[in-house]
Tab-separated table of C-alpha atoms in Angstrom:
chain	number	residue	atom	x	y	z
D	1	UNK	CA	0.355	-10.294	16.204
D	2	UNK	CA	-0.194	-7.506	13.552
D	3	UNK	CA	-3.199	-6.381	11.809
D	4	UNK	CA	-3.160	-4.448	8.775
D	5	UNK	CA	-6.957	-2.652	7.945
D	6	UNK	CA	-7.219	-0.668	4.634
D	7	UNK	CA	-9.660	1.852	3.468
D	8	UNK	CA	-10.421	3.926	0.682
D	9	UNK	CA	-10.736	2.905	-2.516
D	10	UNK	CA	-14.529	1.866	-4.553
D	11	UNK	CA	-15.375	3.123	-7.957
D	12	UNK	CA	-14.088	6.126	-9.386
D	13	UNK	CA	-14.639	7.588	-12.890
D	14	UNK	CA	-11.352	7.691	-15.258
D	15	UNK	CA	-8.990	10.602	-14.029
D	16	UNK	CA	-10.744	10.646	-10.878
D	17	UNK	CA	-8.447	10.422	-7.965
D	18	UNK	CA	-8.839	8.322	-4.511
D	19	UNK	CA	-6.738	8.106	-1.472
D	20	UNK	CA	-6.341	4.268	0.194
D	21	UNK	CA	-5.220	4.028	3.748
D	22	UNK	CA	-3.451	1.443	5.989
D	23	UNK	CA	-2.914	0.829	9.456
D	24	UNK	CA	-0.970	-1.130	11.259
D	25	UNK	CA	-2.026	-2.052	15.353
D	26	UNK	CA	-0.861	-4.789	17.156
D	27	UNK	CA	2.584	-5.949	18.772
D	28	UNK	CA	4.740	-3.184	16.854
D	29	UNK	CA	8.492	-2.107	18.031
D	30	UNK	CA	9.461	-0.902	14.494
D	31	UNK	CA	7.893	-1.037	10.853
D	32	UNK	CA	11.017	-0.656	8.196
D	33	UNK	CA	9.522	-1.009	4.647
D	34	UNK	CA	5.734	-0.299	3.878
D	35	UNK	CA	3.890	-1.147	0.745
D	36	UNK	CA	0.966	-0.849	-1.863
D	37	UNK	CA	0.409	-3.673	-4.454
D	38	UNK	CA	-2.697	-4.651	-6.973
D	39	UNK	CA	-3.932	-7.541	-8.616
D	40	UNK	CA	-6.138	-7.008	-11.341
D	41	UNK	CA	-8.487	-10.071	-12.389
D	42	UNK	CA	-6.497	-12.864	-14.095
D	43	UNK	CA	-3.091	-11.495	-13.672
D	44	UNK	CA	-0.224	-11.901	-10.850
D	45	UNK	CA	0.601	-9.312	-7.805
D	46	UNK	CA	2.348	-6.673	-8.732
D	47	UNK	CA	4.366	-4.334	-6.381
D	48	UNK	CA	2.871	-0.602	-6.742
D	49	UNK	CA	4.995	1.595	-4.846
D	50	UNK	CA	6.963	1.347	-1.714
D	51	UNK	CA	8.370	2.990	1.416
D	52	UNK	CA	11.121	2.664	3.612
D	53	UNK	CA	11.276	4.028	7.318
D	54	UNK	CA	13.472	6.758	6.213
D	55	UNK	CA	10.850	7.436	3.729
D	56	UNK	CA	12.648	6.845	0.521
D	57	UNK	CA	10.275	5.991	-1.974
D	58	UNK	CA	9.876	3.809	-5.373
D	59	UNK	CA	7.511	3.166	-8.163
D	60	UNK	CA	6.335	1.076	-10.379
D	61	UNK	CA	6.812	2.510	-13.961
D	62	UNK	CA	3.032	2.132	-14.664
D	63	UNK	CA	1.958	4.721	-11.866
D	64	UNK	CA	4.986	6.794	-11.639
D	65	UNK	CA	3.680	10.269	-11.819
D	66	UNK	CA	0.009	9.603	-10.675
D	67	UNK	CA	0.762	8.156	-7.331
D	68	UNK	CA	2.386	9.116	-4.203
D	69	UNK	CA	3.160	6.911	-1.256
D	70	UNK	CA	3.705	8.554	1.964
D	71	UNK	CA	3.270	7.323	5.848
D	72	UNK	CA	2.535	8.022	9.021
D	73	UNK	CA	5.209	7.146	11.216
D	74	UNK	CA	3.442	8.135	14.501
D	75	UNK	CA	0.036	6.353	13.358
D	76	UNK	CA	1.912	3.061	11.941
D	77	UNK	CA	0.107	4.266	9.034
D	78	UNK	CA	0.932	3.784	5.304
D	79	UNK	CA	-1.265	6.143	1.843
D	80	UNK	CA	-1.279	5.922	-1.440
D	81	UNK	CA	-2.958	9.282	-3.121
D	82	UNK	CA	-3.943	7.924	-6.700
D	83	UNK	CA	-4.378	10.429	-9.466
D	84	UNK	CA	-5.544	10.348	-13.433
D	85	UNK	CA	-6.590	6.879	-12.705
D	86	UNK	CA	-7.259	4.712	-15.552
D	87	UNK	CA	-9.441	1.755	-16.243
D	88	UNK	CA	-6.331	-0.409	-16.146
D	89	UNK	CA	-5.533	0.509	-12.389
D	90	UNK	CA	-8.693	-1.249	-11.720
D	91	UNK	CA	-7.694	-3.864	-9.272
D	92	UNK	CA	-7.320	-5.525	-5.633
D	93	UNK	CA	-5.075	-3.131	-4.250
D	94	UNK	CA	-3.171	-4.480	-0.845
D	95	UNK	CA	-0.593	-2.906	1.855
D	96	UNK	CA	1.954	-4.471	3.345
D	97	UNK	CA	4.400	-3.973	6.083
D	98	UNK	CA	8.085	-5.444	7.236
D	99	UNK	CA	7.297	-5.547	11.389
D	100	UNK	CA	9.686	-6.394	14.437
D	101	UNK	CA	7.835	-6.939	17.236
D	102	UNK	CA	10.308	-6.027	19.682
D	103	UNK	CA	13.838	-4.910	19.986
D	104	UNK	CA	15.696	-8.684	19.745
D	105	UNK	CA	12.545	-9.649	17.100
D	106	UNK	CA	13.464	-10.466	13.394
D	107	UNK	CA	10.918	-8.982	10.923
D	108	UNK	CA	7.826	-10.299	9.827
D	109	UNK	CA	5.730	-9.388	6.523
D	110	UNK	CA	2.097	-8.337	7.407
D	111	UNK	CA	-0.526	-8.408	4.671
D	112	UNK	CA	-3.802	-5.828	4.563
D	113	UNK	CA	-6.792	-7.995	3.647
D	114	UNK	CA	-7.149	-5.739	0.394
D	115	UNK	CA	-9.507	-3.177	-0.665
D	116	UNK	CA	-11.194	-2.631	-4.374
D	117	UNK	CA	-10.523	-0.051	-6.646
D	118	UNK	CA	-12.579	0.363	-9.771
D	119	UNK	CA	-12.134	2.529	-12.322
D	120	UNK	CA	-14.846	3.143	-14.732
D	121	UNK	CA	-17.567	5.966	-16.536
């Protein structure tokens, strides 16, 4: 089994900035693809930004500019640095992560039990 624990996030004033975190522990040979996605109240998931093993990255056009994903190979650990946040980025925000458990393993997606972000004067 995987776990995926977040932290960061809370309230933060409009153009603030905050920095979410994500591990992964458990039963890990190899983590290819890592992720950040949001759901705001009343509307569907929504991919945020991505990250491959080889640590090619992409964006959602609504935060391309303000946030950076980046990760931790060595910590099985996945960030998103938020920047000139807006009251609209107020959401749920959750990582995931593609895992094989061992060398012969398929993958598996692991979800983060989500953290809050707020943004708001």
């Amino acid at each position: 089994q995987v776990q995926l624990v977040e932290s960061g996030g809370g309230l933060v004033q409009p153009g603030g900035s905050s920095r979410l975190s994500c591990a992964a522990s458990g039963t890990i040979f190899r983590i290819n693809n890592m992720a950040w996605h949001r759901q705001a109240p009343g509307r569907e998931r929504e991919m945020v930004a991505f990250v491959t093993s080889g640590g090619v990255t992409n964006y959602a056009d609504s935060v391309k500019g303000r946030f950076t994903i980046s990760r931790d190979n060595a910590k099985n650990t996945v960030y998103l640095q938020m920047n000139s946040l807006r009251p609209d980025d107020t959401a749920v925000y959750y990582c995931n992560a593609a895992v094989s458990s061992g060398r012969f393993s398929g993958t598996r997606t692991y979800w983060g039990q989500g953290t809050q972000v707020t943004v708001s004067s």
